[in-house]
Amino acid sequence: MTTTAPLFISYFRVSTARQGASGLGIEAQQRAVAVHVAQSGGRELASFTEIESGKNNERPRLAEAMERCRLTGAVLLIAKLDRLSRDAHFLLGLEKAGIDFIAADMPNANRLTVGIMALVAQQERGGFEKPLVLRAAL
């Protein structure tokens, strides 16, 4: 029985033009993704790079990467979850959009893990005005 190699579309993001110009943030992400592709025996079909805040969910290069995933059946591969977004609603909505993704720093994460990490990433960004317990009580 022959197993086909997993197909990946990689997405890299830094928040500022200075980070993009230095290449340091992008290069670290590229290394993490390359290691995952090699360890999985997969193949990277395309990569997309963007300089944009994670707060902004209107990202043309991410939209292109997601469309390529839909067309090819590839998995969206990112170095770290926060490179995709720090918006829990956005991250959890990817499943409904039919986009499978893997974060190279936690490749075995399931839906529960991603959901928890998405909420943590949003908290780190300052996306909750009040603690969750207080918001639930209101």
PDB file of C-alpha atoms in Angstrom:
ATOM      1  CA  MET A   1       0.000   0.000   0.000  1.00  0.00           C
ATOM      2  CA  THR A   2       1.440   3.353  -1.057  1.00  0.00           C
ATOM      3  CA  THR A   3       1.047   6.370   1.171  1.00  0.00           C
ATOM      4  CA  THR A   4       1.069   9.776  -0.454  1.00  0.00           C
ATOM      5  CA  ALA A   5       3.271  12.471   0.997  1.00  0.00           C
ATOM      6  CA  PRO A   6       1.412  15.254   2.798  1.00  0.00           C
ATOM      7  CA  LEU A   7       1.118  18.476   0.828  1.00  0.00           C
ATOM      8  CA  PHE A   8       1.681  21.820   2.474  1.00  0.00           C
ATOM      9  CA  ILE A   9       1.135  25.480   1.715  1.00  0.00           C
ATOM     10  CA  SER A  10       3.288  27.510   4.086  1.00  0.00           C
ATOM     11  CA  TYR A  11       2.429  30.928   5.448  1.00  0.00           C
ATOM     12  CA  PHE A  12       4.896  33.276   7.110  1.00  0.00           C
ATOM     13  CA  ARG A  13       4.028  36.543   8.837  1.00  0.00           C
ATOM     14  CA  VAL A  14       5.813  39.288  10.679  1.00  0.00           C
ATOM     15  CA  SER A  15       4.103  42.286  12.192  1.00  0.00           C
ATOM     16  CA  THR A  16       6.354  45.162  11.154  1.00  0.00           C
ATOM     17  CA  ALA A  17       8.282  46.257   8.095  1.00  0.00           C
ATOM     18  CA  ARG A  18      11.434  46.329  10.224  1.00  0.00           C
ATOM     19  CA  GLN A  19      10.975  42.667  11.144  1.00  0.00           C
ATOM     20  CA  GLY A  20      10.355  41.883   7.485  1.00  0.00           C
ATOM     21  CA  ALA A  21      13.442  43.769   6.332  1.00  0.00           C
ATOM     22  CA  SER A  22      15.689  42.083   8.905  1.00  0.00           C
ATOM     23  CA  GLY A  23      14.574  38.644   7.758  1.00  0.00           C
ATOM     24  CA  LEU A  24      15.198  37.289  11.244  1.00  0.00           C
ATOM     25  CA  GLY A  25      11.580  36.550  12.084  1.00  0.00           C
ATOM     26  CA  ILE A  26      10.850  35.125   8.653  1.00  0.00           C
ATOM     27  CA  GLU A  27      14.023  33.022   8.571  1.00  0.00           C
ATOM     28  CA  ALA A  28      13.209  31.388  11.917  1.00  0.00           C
ATOM     29  CA  GLN A  29       9.701  30.594  10.694  1.00  0.00           C
ATOM     30  CA  GLN A  30      11.061  29.165   7.434  1.00  0.00           C
ATOM     31  CA  ARG A  31      13.477  26.903   9.331  1.00  0.00           C
ATOM     32  CA  ALA A  32      10.700  25.572  11.589  1.00  0.00           C
ATOM     33  CA  VAL A  33       8.445  24.879   8.609  1.00  0.00           C
ATOM     34  CA  ALA A  34      11.260  23.224   6.603  1.00  0.00           C
ATOM     35  CA  VAL A  35      12.023  20.900   9.525  1.00  0.00           C
ATOM     36  CA  HIS A  36       8.356  19.900   9.786  1.00  0.00           C
ATOM     37  CA  VAL A  37       8.062  19.255   6.051  1.00  0.00           C
ATOM     38  CA  ALA A  38      11.208  17.107   6.093  1.00  0.00           C
ATOM     39  CA  GLN A  39      10.201  15.158   9.220  1.00  0.00           C
ATOM     40  CA  SER A  40       6.743  14.445   7.841  1.00  0.00           C
ATOM     41  CA  GLY A  41       8.068  13.357   4.457  1.00  0.00           C
ATOM     42  CA  GLY A  42       5.831  15.998   2.936  1.00  0.00           C
ATOM     43  CA  ARG A  43       6.145  18.456   0.118  1.00  0.00           C
ATOM     44  CA  GLU A  44       5.715  22.215   0.166  1.00  0.00           C
ATOM     45  CA  LEU A  45       3.673  23.317  -2.861  1.00  0.00           C
ATOM     46  CA  ALA A  46       3.912  27.071  -2.282  1.00  0.00           C
ATOM     47  CA  SER A  47       4.721  29.630   0.375  1.00  0.00           C
ATOM     48  CA  PHE A  48       3.234  33.013   1.139  1.00  0.00           C
ATOM     49  CA  THR A  49       4.826  35.785   3.186  1.00  0.00           C
ATOM     50  CA  GLU A  50       3.119  38.819   4.652  1.00  0.00           C
ATOM     51  CA  ILE A  51       4.077  41.845   6.703  1.00  0.00           C
ATOM     52  CA  GLU A  52       0.933  42.631   8.645  1.00  0.00           C
ATOM     53  CA  SER A  53      -0.325  42.848  12.199  1.00  0.00           C
ATOM     54  CA  GLY A  54      -1.881  39.694  13.592  1.00  0.00           C
ATOM     55  CA  LYS A  55      -4.757  41.895  14.753  1.00  0.00           C
ATOM     56  CA  ASN A  56      -5.749  42.436  11.129  1.00  0.00           C
ATOM     57  CA  ASN A  57      -7.656  39.463   9.725  1.00  0.00           C
ATOM     58  CA  GLU A  58      -7.861  41.076   6.275  1.00  0.00           C
ATOM     59  CA  ARG A  59      -4.607  39.703   4.886  1.00  0.00           C
ATOM     60  CA  PRO A  60      -4.410  39.193   1.116  1.00  0.00           C
ATOM     61  CA  ARG A  61      -1.454  36.772   1.199  1.00  0.00           C
ATOM     62  CA  LEU A  62      -3.178  34.618   3.832  1.00  0.00           C
ATOM     63  CA  ALA A  63      -6.331  34.624   1.717  1.00  0.00           C
ATOM     64  CA  GLU A  64      -4.245  33.437  -1.264  1.00  0.00           C
ATOM     65  CA  ALA A  65      -2.648  30.698   0.833  1.00  0.00           C
ATOM     66  CA  MET A  66      -6.036  29.517   2.085  1.00  0.00           C
ATOM     67  CA  GLU A  67      -7.459  29.476  -1.434  1.00  0.00           C
ATOM     68  CA  ARG A  68      -4.479  27.428  -2.633  1.00  0.00           C
ATOM     69  CA  CYS A  69      -5.148  24.980   0.206  1.00  0.00           C
ATOM     70  CA  ARG A  70      -8.770  24.655  -0.889  1.00  0.00           C
ATOM     71  CA  LEU A  71      -7.775  24.079  -4.520  1.00  0.00           C
ATOM     72  CA  THR A  72      -5.028  21.538  -3.839  1.00  0.00           C
ATOM     73  CA  GLY A  73      -6.231  19.845  -0.670  1.00  0.00           C
ATOM     74  CA  ALA A  74      -2.980  20.881   1.004  1.00  0.00           C
ATOM     75  CA  VAL A  75      -2.626  21.697   4.672  1.00  0.00           C
ATOM     76  CA  LEU A  76      -1.757  25.248   5.691  1.00  0.00           C
ATOM     77  CA  LEU A  77       1.558  25.052   7.550  1.00  0.00           C
ATOM     78  CA  ILE A  78       2.697  27.786   9.911  1.00  0.00           C
ATOM     79  CA  ALA A  79       5.658  27.962  12.274  1.00  0.00           C
ATOM     80  CA  LYS A  80       3.627  29.030  15.320  1.00  0.00           C
ATOM     81  CA  LEU A  81      -0.060  29.538  15.977  1.00  0.00           C
ATOM     82  CA  ASP A  82       0.362  33.252  16.694  1.00  0.00           C
ATOM     83  CA  ARG A  83       1.844  33.767  13.214  1.00  0.00           C
ATOM     84  CA  LEU A  84      -1.544  32.855  11.795  1.00  0.00           C
ATOM     85  CA  SER A  85      -3.610  35.012  14.128  1.00  0.00           C
ATOM     86  CA  ARG A  86      -4.086  36.019  17.742  1.00  0.00           C
ATOM     87  CA  ASP A  87      -7.845  36.189  17.244  1.00  0.00           C
ATOM     88  CA  ALA A  88      -9.535  33.123  18.760  1.00  0.00           C
ATOM     89  CA  HIS A  89     -12.675  33.581  16.661  1.00  0.00           C
ATOM     90  CA  PHE A  90     -10.622  33.674  13.463  1.00  0.00           C
ATOM     91  CA  LEU A  91      -8.555  30.602  14.365  1.00  0.00           C
ATOM     92  CA  LEU A  92     -11.558  28.571  15.400  1.00  0.00           C
ATOM     93  CA  GLY A  93     -13.372  29.649  12.225  1.00  0.00           C
ATOM     94  CA  LEU A  94     -10.757  28.064   9.970  1.00  0.00           C
ATOM     95  CA  GLU A  95     -12.294  24.661  10.589  1.00  0.00           C
ATOM     96  CA  LYS A  96     -15.669  25.892   9.356  1.00  0.00           C
ATOM     97  CA  ALA A  97     -13.923  27.351   6.312  1.00  0.00           C
ATOM     98  CA  GLY A  98     -12.591  23.896   5.471  1.00  0.00           C
ATOM     99  CA  ILE A  99      -8.939  24.810   6.080  1.00  0.00           C
ATOM    100  CA  ASP A 100      -6.765  22.291   7.887  1.00  0.00           C
ATOM    101  CA  PHE A 101      -3.640  23.760   9.410  1.00  0.00           C
ATOM    102  CA  ILE A 102      -0.641  22.629  11.396  1.00  0.00           C
ATOM    103  CA  ALA A 103       1.595  24.734  13.598  1.00  0.00           C
ATOM    104  CA  ALA A 104       5.128  23.325  13.308  1.00  0.00           C
ATOM    105  CA  ASP A 105       5.799  24.005  16.998  1.00  0.00           C
ATOM    106  CA  MET A 106       2.864  21.777  18.034  1.00  0.00           C
ATOM    107  CA  PRO A 107       2.125  19.455  15.104  1.00  0.00           C
ATOM    108  CA  ASN A 108       0.023  16.988  17.091  1.00  0.00           C
ATOM    109  CA  ALA A 109      -2.362  19.587  18.485  1.00  0.00           C
ATOM    110  CA  ASN A 110      -6.013  18.652  18.315  1.00  0.00           C
ATOM    111  CA  ARG A 111      -9.047  20.971  18.194  1.00  0.00           C
ATOM    112  CA  LEU A 112      -9.160  21.355  21.964  1.00  0.00           C
ATOM    113  CA  THR A 113      -5.474  22.288  22.154  1.00  0.00           C
ATOM    114  CA  VAL A 114      -5.801  24.780  19.296  1.00  0.00           C
ATOM    115  CA  GLY A 115      -8.872  26.313  20.936  1.00  0.00           C
ATOM    116  CA  ILE A 116      -7.068  26.775  24.232  1.00  0.00           C
ATOM    117  CA  MET A 117      -3.938  28.142  22.555  1.00  0.00           C
ATOM    118  CA  ALA A 118      -6.061  30.511  20.449  1.00  0.00           C
ATOM    119  CA  LEU A 119      -7.580  31.966  23.605  1.00  0.00           C
ATOM    120  CA  VAL A 120      -4.133  32.277  25.198  1.00  0.00           C
ATOM    121  CA  ALA A 121      -2.783  34.047  22.095  1.00  0.00           C
ATOM    122  CA  GLN A 122      -5.717  36.455  22.144  1.00  0.00           C
ATOM    123  CA  GLN A 123      -5.147  37.168  25.839  1.00  0.00           C
ATOM    124  CA  GLU A 124      -1.452  37.857  25.164  1.00  0.00           C
ATOM    125  CA  ARG A 125      -2.459  40.335  22.495  1.00  0.00           C
ATOM    126  CA  GLY A 126      -4.770  42.068  24.953  1.00  0.00           C
ATOM    127  CA  GLY A 127      -7.889  40.980  23.121  1.00  0.00           C
ATOM    128  CA  PHE A 128     -10.006  40.605  26.239  1.00  0.00           C
ATOM    129  CA  GLU A 129     -11.023  43.840  27.893  1.00  0.00           C
ATOM    130  CA  LYS A 130     -12.112  42.098  31.097  1.00  0.00           C
ATOM    131  CA  PRO A 131     -11.195  38.733  32.576  1.00  0.00           C
ATOM    132  CA  LEU A 132     -13.329  35.909  31.155  1.00  0.00           C
ATOM    133  CA  VAL A 133     -14.890  35.172  34.546  1.00  0.00           C
ATOM    134  CA  LEU A 134     -16.011  38.783  34.899  1.00  0.00           C
ATOM    135  CA  ARG A 135     -17.329  38.887  31.310  1.00  0.00           C
ATOM    136  CA  ALA A 136     -19.328  35.704  31.892  1.00  0.00           C
ATOM    137  CA  ALA A 137     -20.857  37.213  35.033  1.00  0.00           C
ATOM    138  CA  LEU A 138     -21.979  40.366  33.217  1.00  0.00           C
TER     139      LEU A 138
END
